[in-house]
PDB file of C-alpha atoms in Angstrom:
ATOM      1  CA  ASP A   1      36.123  22.579  -8.417  1.00 97.00           C
ATOM      2  CA  ILE A   2      37.153  19.200  -9.823  1.00 98.00           C
ATOM      3  CA  GLN A   3      36.367  19.029 -13.527  1.00 98.00           C
ATOM      4  CA  MET A   4      35.095  15.744 -14.948  1.00 98.00           C
ATOM      5  CA  THR A   5      35.675  15.289 -18.677  1.00 98.00           C
ATOM      6  CA  GLN A   6      33.773  12.474 -20.313  1.00 98.00           C
ATOM      7  CA  SER A   7      34.456  10.975 -23.708  1.00 96.00           C
ATOM      8  CA  PRO A   8      33.073  10.415 -26.176  1.00 97.00           C
ATOM      9  CA  ALA A   9      30.109  12.777 -26.027  1.00 97.00           C
ATOM     10  CA  SER A  10      28.155  10.366 -28.204  1.00 97.00           C
ATOM     11  CA  LEU A  11      28.645   6.797 -29.267  1.00 96.00           C
ATOM     12  CA  SER A  12      26.941   4.504 -31.743  1.00 97.00           C
ATOM     13  CA  ALA A  13      27.358   0.760 -31.329  1.00 97.00           C
ATOM     14  CA  SER A  14      25.774  -2.496 -32.486  1.00 97.00           C
ATOM     15  CA  LEU A  15      23.924  -5.047 -30.387  1.00 97.00           C
ATOM     16  CA  GLY A  16      26.350  -7.462 -28.764  1.00 97.00           C
ATOM     17  CA  GLU A  17      29.264  -5.069 -29.069  1.00 97.00           C
ATOM     18  CA  THR A  18      31.459  -3.976 -26.166  1.00 98.00           C
ATOM     19  CA  VAL A  19      31.596  -0.243 -25.500  1.00 98.00           C
ATOM     20  CA  THR A  20      33.800   1.816 -23.232  1.00 98.00           C
ATOM     21  CA  ILE A  21      33.184   5.297 -21.890  1.00 98.00           C
ATOM     22  CA  GLU A  22      36.002   7.297 -20.342  1.00 98.00           C
ATOM     23  CA  CYS A  23      36.021   9.878 -17.587  1.00 98.00           C
ATOM     24  CA  LEU A  24      38.995  12.067 -16.735  1.00 98.00           C
ATOM     25  CA  ALA A  25      39.151  14.002 -13.476  1.00 98.00           C
ATOM     26  CA  SER A  26      41.145  17.228 -13.220  1.00 98.00           C
ATOM     27  CA  GLU A  27      42.853  15.871 -10.110  1.00 98.00           C
ATOM     28  CA  ASP A  28      43.188  12.613  -8.223  1.00 98.00           C
ATOM     29  CA  ILE A  29      39.808  11.530  -6.845  1.00 98.00           C
ATOM     30  CA  TYR A  30      41.063   8.323  -5.220  1.00 98.00           C
ATOM     31  CA  SER A  31      38.417   6.084  -6.826  1.00 98.00           C
ATOM     32  CA  ASN A  32      35.552   8.179  -5.453  1.00 98.00           C
ATOM     33  CA  LEU A  33      33.737   7.865  -8.731  1.00 98.00           C
ATOM     34  CA  ALA A  34      30.233   6.813  -9.704  1.00 98.00           C
ATOM     35  CA  TRP A  35      28.576   6.024 -13.024  1.00 98.00           C
ATOM     36  CA  TYR A  36      24.905   6.686 -13.721  1.00 98.00           C
ATOM     37  CA  GLN A  37      22.556   5.672 -16.500  1.00 98.00           C
ATOM     38  CA  GLN A  38      19.713   7.958 -17.490  1.00 97.00           C
ATOM     39  CA  LYS A  39      16.969   6.940 -19.877  1.00 95.00           C
ATOM     40  CA  PRO A  40      14.775   9.559 -21.575  1.00 91.00           C
ATOM     41  CA  GLY A  41      12.298  11.128 -19.199  1.00 92.00           C
ATOM     42  CA  LYS A  42      13.659   9.186 -16.219  1.00 96.00           C
ATOM     43  CA  SER A  43      15.823   9.930 -13.215  1.00 97.00           C
ATOM     44  CA  PRO A  44      19.470   8.859 -13.248  1.00 97.00           C
ATOM     45  CA  GLN A  45      20.181   5.365 -11.928  1.00 97.00           C
ATOM     46  CA  LEU A  46      23.375   4.425 -10.093  1.00 98.00           C
ATOM     47  CA  LEU A  47      25.333   1.727 -11.904  1.00 98.00           C
ATOM     48  CA  ILE A  48      28.787   1.774 -10.312  1.00 98.00           C
ATOM     49  CA  TYR A  49      30.253   3.336  -7.173  1.00 98.00           C
ATOM     50  CA  TYR A  50      33.784   3.491  -5.789  1.00 98.00           C
ATOM     51  CA  ALA A  51      34.919   3.189  -9.410  1.00 98.00           C
ATOM     52  CA  ASN A  52      34.307  -0.564  -9.690  1.00 98.00           C
ATOM     53  CA  SER A  53      31.533  -1.659  -7.295  1.00 98.00           C
ATOM     54  CA  LEU A  54      28.362  -2.772  -9.037  1.00 98.00           C
ATOM     55  CA  ASN A  55      25.167  -1.386  -7.529  1.00 97.00           C
ATOM     56  CA  ASP A  56      22.487  -3.897  -6.543  1.00 95.00           C
ATOM     57  CA  GLY A  57      20.429  -5.135  -9.437  1.00 96.00           C
ATOM     58  CA  VAL A  58      22.759  -3.823 -12.141  1.00 98.00           C
ATOM     59  CA  PRO A  59      23.536  -6.431 -14.819  1.00 97.00           C
ATOM     60  CA  SER A  60      27.024  -7.899 -14.687  1.00 97.00           C
ATOM     61  CA  ARG A  61      27.730  -6.763 -18.246  1.00 98.00           C
ATOM     62  CA  PHE A  62      28.430  -3.348 -16.711  1.00 98.00           C
ATOM     63  CA  SER A  63      31.816  -2.860 -15.111  1.00 98.00           C
ATOM     64  CA  GLY A  64      33.922   0.043 -13.935  1.00 98.00           C
ATOM     65  CA  SER A  65      37.640   0.459 -13.591  1.00 98.00           C
ATOM     66  CA  GLY A  66      40.301   3.074 -13.100  1.00 98.00           C
ATOM     67  CA  SER A  67      42.198   4.979 -10.474  1.00 98.00           C
ATOM     68  CA  GLY A  68      43.760   8.364  -9.896  1.00 98.00           C
ATOM     69  CA  THR A  69      42.334  10.664 -12.537  1.00 98.00           C
ATOM     70  CA  GLN A  70      41.301   8.137 -15.210  1.00 98.00           C
ATOM     71  CA  TYR A  71      38.209   5.963 -15.090  1.00 98.00           C
ATOM     72  CA  SER A  72      36.136   3.949 -17.487  1.00 98.00           C
ATOM     73  CA  LEU A  73      32.774   2.247 -17.774  1.00 98.00           C
ATOM     74  CA  LYS A  74      32.577  -0.859 -19.928  1.00 98.00           C
ATOM     75  CA  ILE A  75      29.398  -2.427 -21.226  1.00 98.00           C
ATOM     76  CA  ASN A  76      29.837  -5.961 -22.549  1.00 98.00           C
ATOM     77  CA  SER A  77      27.437  -7.452 -25.054  1.00 97.00           C
ATOM     78  CA  LEU A  78      25.379  -4.299 -25.629  1.00 97.00           C
ATOM     79  CA  GLN A  79      21.631  -4.746 -25.267  1.00 97.00           C
ATOM     80  CA  SER A  80      18.868  -2.546 -26.675  1.00 96.00           C
ATOM     81  CA  GLU A  81      17.882  -1.441 -23.157  1.00 97.00           C
ATOM     82  CA  ASP A  82      21.354   0.048 -22.674  1.00 97.00           C
ATOM     83  CA  VAL A  83      20.517   2.945 -24.986  1.00 96.00           C
ATOM     84  CA  SER A  84      20.806   5.848 -22.557  1.00 96.00           C
ATOM     85  CA  ILE A  85      22.927   8.742 -21.472  1.00 97.00           C
ATOM     86  CA  TYR A  86      25.739   7.849 -19.087  1.00 98.00           C
ATOM     87  CA  PHE A  87      27.282  10.232 -16.565  1.00 98.00           C
ATOM     88  CA  CYS A  88      30.295   9.970 -14.325  1.00 98.00           C
ATOM     89  CA  GLN A  89      30.447  11.823 -11.004  1.00 98.00           C
ATOM     90  CA  GLN A  90      33.174  12.430  -8.456  1.00 98.00           C
ATOM     91  CA  ASN A  91      32.349  12.124  -4.773  1.00 96.00           C
ATOM     92  CA  TYR A  92      35.802  12.999  -3.480  1.00 97.00           C
ATOM     93  CA  ASP A  93      35.479  16.720  -2.954  1.00 96.00           C
ATOM     94  CA  SER A  94      32.796  19.371  -2.655  1.00 95.00           C
ATOM     95  CA  PRO A  95      31.150  20.416  -4.830  1.00 97.00           C
ATOM     96  CA  ARG A  96      30.381  17.034  -6.260  1.00 97.00           C
ATOM     97  CA  THR A  97      30.708  17.316 -10.008  1.00 98.00           C
ATOM     98  CA  PHE A  98      29.452  15.353 -12.976  1.00 98.00           C
ATOM     99  CA  GLY A  99      30.815  14.664 -16.410  1.00 98.00           C
ATOM    100  CA  GLY A 100      29.031  16.105 -19.425  1.00 97.00           C
ATOM    101  CA  GLY A 101      27.433  12.807 -20.353  1.00 97.00           C
ATOM    102  CA  THR A 102      27.796  10.229 -23.121  1.00 97.00           C
ATOM    103  CA  LYS A 103      24.815   9.495 -25.321  1.00 97.00           C
ATOM    104  CA  LEU A 104      24.828   5.845 -26.360  1.00 97.00           C
ATOM    105  CA  GLU A 105      22.788   4.879 -29.395  1.00 97.00           C
ATOM    106  CA  LEU A 106      22.336   1.722 -31.433  1.00 96.00           C
ATOM    107  CA  LYS A 107      23.962   1.532 -34.819  1.00 93.00           C
TER     108      LYS A 107
ATOM    109  CA  GLN Y   1      11.773   0.106  -0.348  1.00 93.00           C
ATOM    110  CA  VAL Y   2      13.227   3.587  -0.579  1.00 95.00           C
ATOM    111  CA  LYS Y   3      10.911   6.076  -2.238  1.00 97.00           C
ATOM    112  CA  LEU Y   4      11.319   9.778  -2.855  1.00 98.00           C
ATOM    113  CA  LEU Y   5       8.185  11.583  -3.954  1.00 98.00           C
ATOM    114  CA  GLN Y   6       8.758  15.061  -5.279  1.00 98.00           C
ATOM    115  CA  SER Y   7       6.226  17.827  -5.751  1.00 98.00           C
ATOM    116  CA  GLY Y   8       4.722  18.585  -9.111  1.00 98.00           C
ATOM    117  CA  ALA Y   9       5.828  20.864 -11.903  1.00 98.00           C
ATOM    118  CA  ALA Y  10       5.818  24.600 -11.340  1.00 98.00           C
ATOM    119  CA  LEU Y  11       5.443  27.520 -13.728  1.00 98.00           C
ATOM    120  CA  VAL Y  12       6.768  30.671 -12.104  1.00 98.00           C
ATOM    121  CA  LYS Y  13       7.419  34.222 -13.171  1.00 98.00           C
ATOM    122  CA  PRO Y  14      10.879  35.748 -13.365  1.00 98.00           C
ATOM    123  CA  GLY Y  15      11.913  37.273 -10.072  1.00 98.00           C
ATOM    124  CA  ALA Y  16       9.625  35.048  -8.045  1.00 98.00           C
ATOM    125  CA  SER Y  17      10.523  32.146  -5.773  1.00 98.00           C
ATOM    126  CA  VAL Y  18       9.521  28.506  -5.814  1.00 98.00           C
ATOM    127  CA  LYS Y  19       9.576  25.899  -3.071  1.00 98.00           C
ATOM    128  CA  MET Y  20       9.590  22.207  -3.891  1.00 98.00           C
ATOM    129  CA  SER Y  21       9.352  19.152  -1.699  1.00 98.00           C
ATOM    130  CA  CYS Y  22      10.798  15.665  -1.497  1.00 98.00           C
ATOM    131  CA  LYS Y  23       8.974  13.200   0.747  1.00 98.00           C
ATOM    132  CA  ALA Y  24      11.110  10.230   1.745  1.00 98.00           C
ATOM    133  CA  SER Y  25      10.016   6.780   2.856  1.00 97.00           C
ATOM    134  CA  GLY Y  26      11.544   3.343   3.264  1.00 96.00           C
ATOM    135  CA  TYR Y  27      14.604   4.434   5.233  1.00 96.00           C
ATOM    136  CA  THR Y  28      15.480   6.428   8.330  1.00 96.00           C
ATOM    137  CA  PHE Y  29      15.211   9.971   7.014  1.00 97.00           C
ATOM    138  CA  THR Y  30      17.410  11.523   9.679  1.00 96.00           C
ATOM    139  CA  ASP Y  31      20.376   9.212   9.008  1.00 95.00           C
ATOM    140  CA  TYR Y  32      21.361  10.390   5.531  1.00 96.00           C
ATOM    141  CA  TRP Y  33      22.261  13.667   3.892  1.00 97.00           C
ATOM    142  CA  VAL Y  34      19.793  14.655   1.173  1.00 98.00           C
ATOM    143  CA  SER Y  35      21.279  16.243  -1.922  1.00 98.00           C
ATOM    144  CA  TRP Y  36      19.577  18.307  -4.582  1.00 98.00           C
ATOM    145  CA  VAL Y  37      20.696  18.102  -8.209  1.00 98.00           C
ATOM    146  CA  LYS Y  38      19.804  20.339 -11.177  1.00 98.00           C
ATOM    147  CA  GLN Y  39      19.459  19.135 -14.750  1.00 98.00           C
ATOM    148  CA  SER Y  40      18.983  21.794 -17.398  1.00 95.00           C
ATOM    149  CA  HIS Y  41      17.462  21.020 -20.791  1.00 82.00           C
ATOM    150  CA  GLY Y  42      18.289  17.318 -20.633  1.00 68.00           C
ATOM    151  CA  LYS Y  43      21.936  18.187 -20.269  1.00 79.00           C
ATOM    152  CA  SER Y  44      24.346  17.333 -17.545  1.00 85.00           C
ATOM    153  CA  LEU Y  45      23.849  17.436 -13.847  1.00 96.00           C
ATOM    154  CA  GLU Y  46      24.839  19.991 -11.235  1.00 98.00           C
ATOM    155  CA  TRP Y  47      25.021  19.350  -7.522  1.00 98.00           C
ATOM    156  CA  ILE Y  48      23.286  22.193  -5.706  1.00 98.00           C
ATOM    157  CA  GLY Y  49      23.867  21.232  -2.103  1.00 98.00           C
ATOM    158  CA  GLU Y  50      22.875  18.919   0.687  1.00 97.00           C
ATOM    159  CA  ILE Y  51      21.175  18.933   4.057  1.00 98.00           C
ATOM    160  CA  TYR Y  52      21.519  16.608   7.027  1.00 97.00           C
ATOM    161  CA  PRO Y  53      17.984  16.130   8.346  1.00 97.00           C
ATOM    162  CA  ASN Y  54      19.042  15.257  11.876  1.00 96.00           C
ATOM    163  CA  SER Y  55      20.709  18.608  12.505  1.00 96.00           C
ATOM    164  CA  GLY Y  56      19.705  20.807   9.588  1.00 96.00           C
ATOM    165  CA  ALA Y  57      23.358  21.287   8.646  1.00 97.00           C
ATOM    166  CA  THR Y  58      23.880  22.240   5.020  1.00 98.00           C
ATOM    167  CA  ASN Y  59      26.648  22.307   2.429  1.00 97.00           C
ATOM    168  CA  PHE Y  60      26.316  24.196  -0.819  1.00 97.00           C
ATOM    169  CA  ASN Y  61      27.923  24.445  -4.198  1.00 98.00           C
ATOM    170  CA  GLU Y  62      29.205  28.050  -4.194  1.00 98.00           C
ATOM    171  CA  LYS Y  63      27.339  28.604  -7.442  1.00 97.00           C
ATOM    172  CA  PHE Y  64      24.002  28.116  -5.684  1.00 98.00           C
ATOM    173  CA  LYS Y  65      24.639  29.999  -2.458  1.00 97.00           C
ATOM    174  CA  GLY Y  66      22.033  32.723  -2.209  1.00 95.00           C
ATOM    175  CA  LYS Y  67      19.917  30.956  -4.822  1.00 98.00           C
ATOM    176  CA  ALA Y  68      18.861  27.810  -2.962  1.00 98.00           C
ATOM    177  CA  THR Y  69      17.616  27.344   0.586  1.00 98.00           C
ATOM    178  CA  LEU Y  70      17.387  23.833   1.991  1.00 98.00           C
ATOM    179  CA  THR Y  71      15.161  22.811   4.882  1.00 98.00           C
ATOM    180  CA  VAL Y  72      13.578  19.672   6.281  1.00 98.00           C
ATOM    181  CA  ASP Y  73      10.538  18.651   8.280  1.00 98.00           C
ATOM    182  CA  LYS Y  74      11.591  15.640  10.306  1.00 97.00           C
ATOM    183  CA  SER Y  75       8.025  14.959  11.405  1.00 97.00           C
ATOM    184  CA  THR Y  76       6.973  14.194   7.836  1.00 98.00           C
ATOM    185  CA  SER Y  77      10.364  13.008   6.471  1.00 98.00           C
ATOM    186  CA  THR Y  78      10.237  15.739   3.884  1.00 98.00           C
ATOM    187  CA  ALA Y  79      13.053  17.813   2.462  1.00 98.00           C
ATOM    188  CA  TYR Y  80      12.427  21.163   0.833  1.00 98.00           C
ATOM    189  CA  MET Y  81      14.335  23.379  -1.544  1.00 98.00           C
ATOM    190  CA  GLU Y  82      13.408  26.973  -2.221  1.00 98.00           C
ATOM    191  CA  LEU Y  83      14.867  28.815  -5.181  1.00 98.00           C
ATOM    192  CA  SER Y  84      14.730  32.579  -5.148  1.00 98.00           C
ATOM    193  CA  ARG Y  85      14.972  35.435  -7.658  1.00 98.00           C
ATOM    194  CA  LEU Y  86      14.233  33.075 -10.500  1.00 98.00           C
ATOM    195  CA  THR Y  87      15.494  33.684 -14.019  1.00 98.00           C
ATOM    196  CA  SER Y  88      15.270  31.644 -17.203  1.00 96.00           C
ATOM    197  CA  GLU Y  89      18.565  30.013 -16.210  1.00 96.00           C
ATOM    198  CA  ASP Y  90      16.734  28.352 -13.328  1.00 97.00           C
ATOM    199  CA  SER Y  91      14.359  26.503 -15.671  1.00 97.00           C
ATOM    200  CA  ALA Y  92      15.325  22.885 -15.151  1.00 97.00           C
ATOM    201  CA  ILE Y  93      14.425  19.590 -13.554  1.00 98.00           C
ATOM    202  CA  TYR Y  94      15.435  19.366  -9.921  1.00 98.00           C
ATOM    203  CA  TYR Y  95      16.051  16.031  -8.223  1.00 98.00           C
ATOM    204  CA  CYS Y  96      16.452  15.034  -4.606  1.00 98.00           C
ATOM    205  CA  THR Y  97      18.680  12.093  -3.726  1.00 97.00           C
ATOM    206  CA  PRO Y  98      19.794  10.817  -0.310  1.00 95.00           C
ATOM    207  CA  SER Y  99      23.053   9.294   0.881  1.00 80.00           C
ATOM    208  CA  HIS Y 100      26.679   9.590  -0.188  1.00 82.00           C
ATOM    209  CA  TRP Y 101      26.268   7.556  -3.349  1.00 89.00           C
ATOM    210  CA  PHE Y 102      23.131   8.667  -5.150  1.00 93.00           C
ATOM    211  CA  ALA Y 103      21.492   5.249  -5.274  1.00 93.00           C
ATOM    212  CA  TYR Y 104      17.947   6.588  -5.045  1.00 96.00           C
ATOM    213  CA  TRP Y 105      16.424   9.546  -6.839  1.00 97.00           C
ATOM    214  CA  GLY Y 106      13.104  11.311  -6.773  1.00 98.00           C
ATOM    215  CA  GLN Y 107      11.169  11.568 -10.015  1.00 98.00           C
ATOM    216  CA  GLY Y 108      12.203  15.190 -10.395  1.00 98.00           C
ATOM    217  CA  THR Y 109      10.365  18.520 -10.281  1.00 98.00           C
ATOM    218  CA  LEU Y 110      10.225  20.539 -13.481  1.00 97.00           C
ATOM    219  CA  VAL Y 111      10.503  24.270 -12.903  1.00 98.00           C
ATOM    220  CA  THR Y 112       9.719  26.579 -15.798  1.00 98.00           C
ATOM    221  CA  VAL Y 113      10.473  30.258 -15.398  1.00 98.00           C
ATOM    222  CA  SER Y 114       8.434  32.317 -17.815  1.00 97.00           C
ATOM    223  CA  SER Y 115       6.364  35.465 -17.836  1.00 95.00           C
TER     224      SER Y 115
END
């Protein structure tokens, strides 16, 4: 199975700050990577697919980048509603696997 | 719009089985694979497997083979997952989500395994 290692596990940032979350795959996943946001008590929501494609309705302050085994999610100008847990997921090989999650809190 | 309505929470005894449902609307049910995802204790997510409603073909995470059974009812656009021989490790929220990129999710079904 492809292992997805996310970092950091938790992150504290101030409003308006830019934050970056990293995801490292155990092998090349050829940009078959998605990012999800999950708020407490809610289902995950797709933010980014194919590493850098913004899902419909997702604010443009979210962006994804990366290739090969290394990927990142960047949130510009952090807003209070961005407090969530973020997960990466590879869609390249079965079984599809997720990162362990990054809990983003406000400082 | 796409909606996925999952069945309600279940409290089941160890060793028993549970069957949950996922009723889809707002898209052509038979055109997209439906995946099931497990989330334990608010932690990370595990892909259980997927079913193609048009043919009933399935793919599973090896970890869940023998644990999960996936079926569909095309007439009602409903996907089902049955979990067998339940233990405390199966206590979790289970989500259904169609398509290759999980752009839509059900609200989740909470399964609690307890005597």
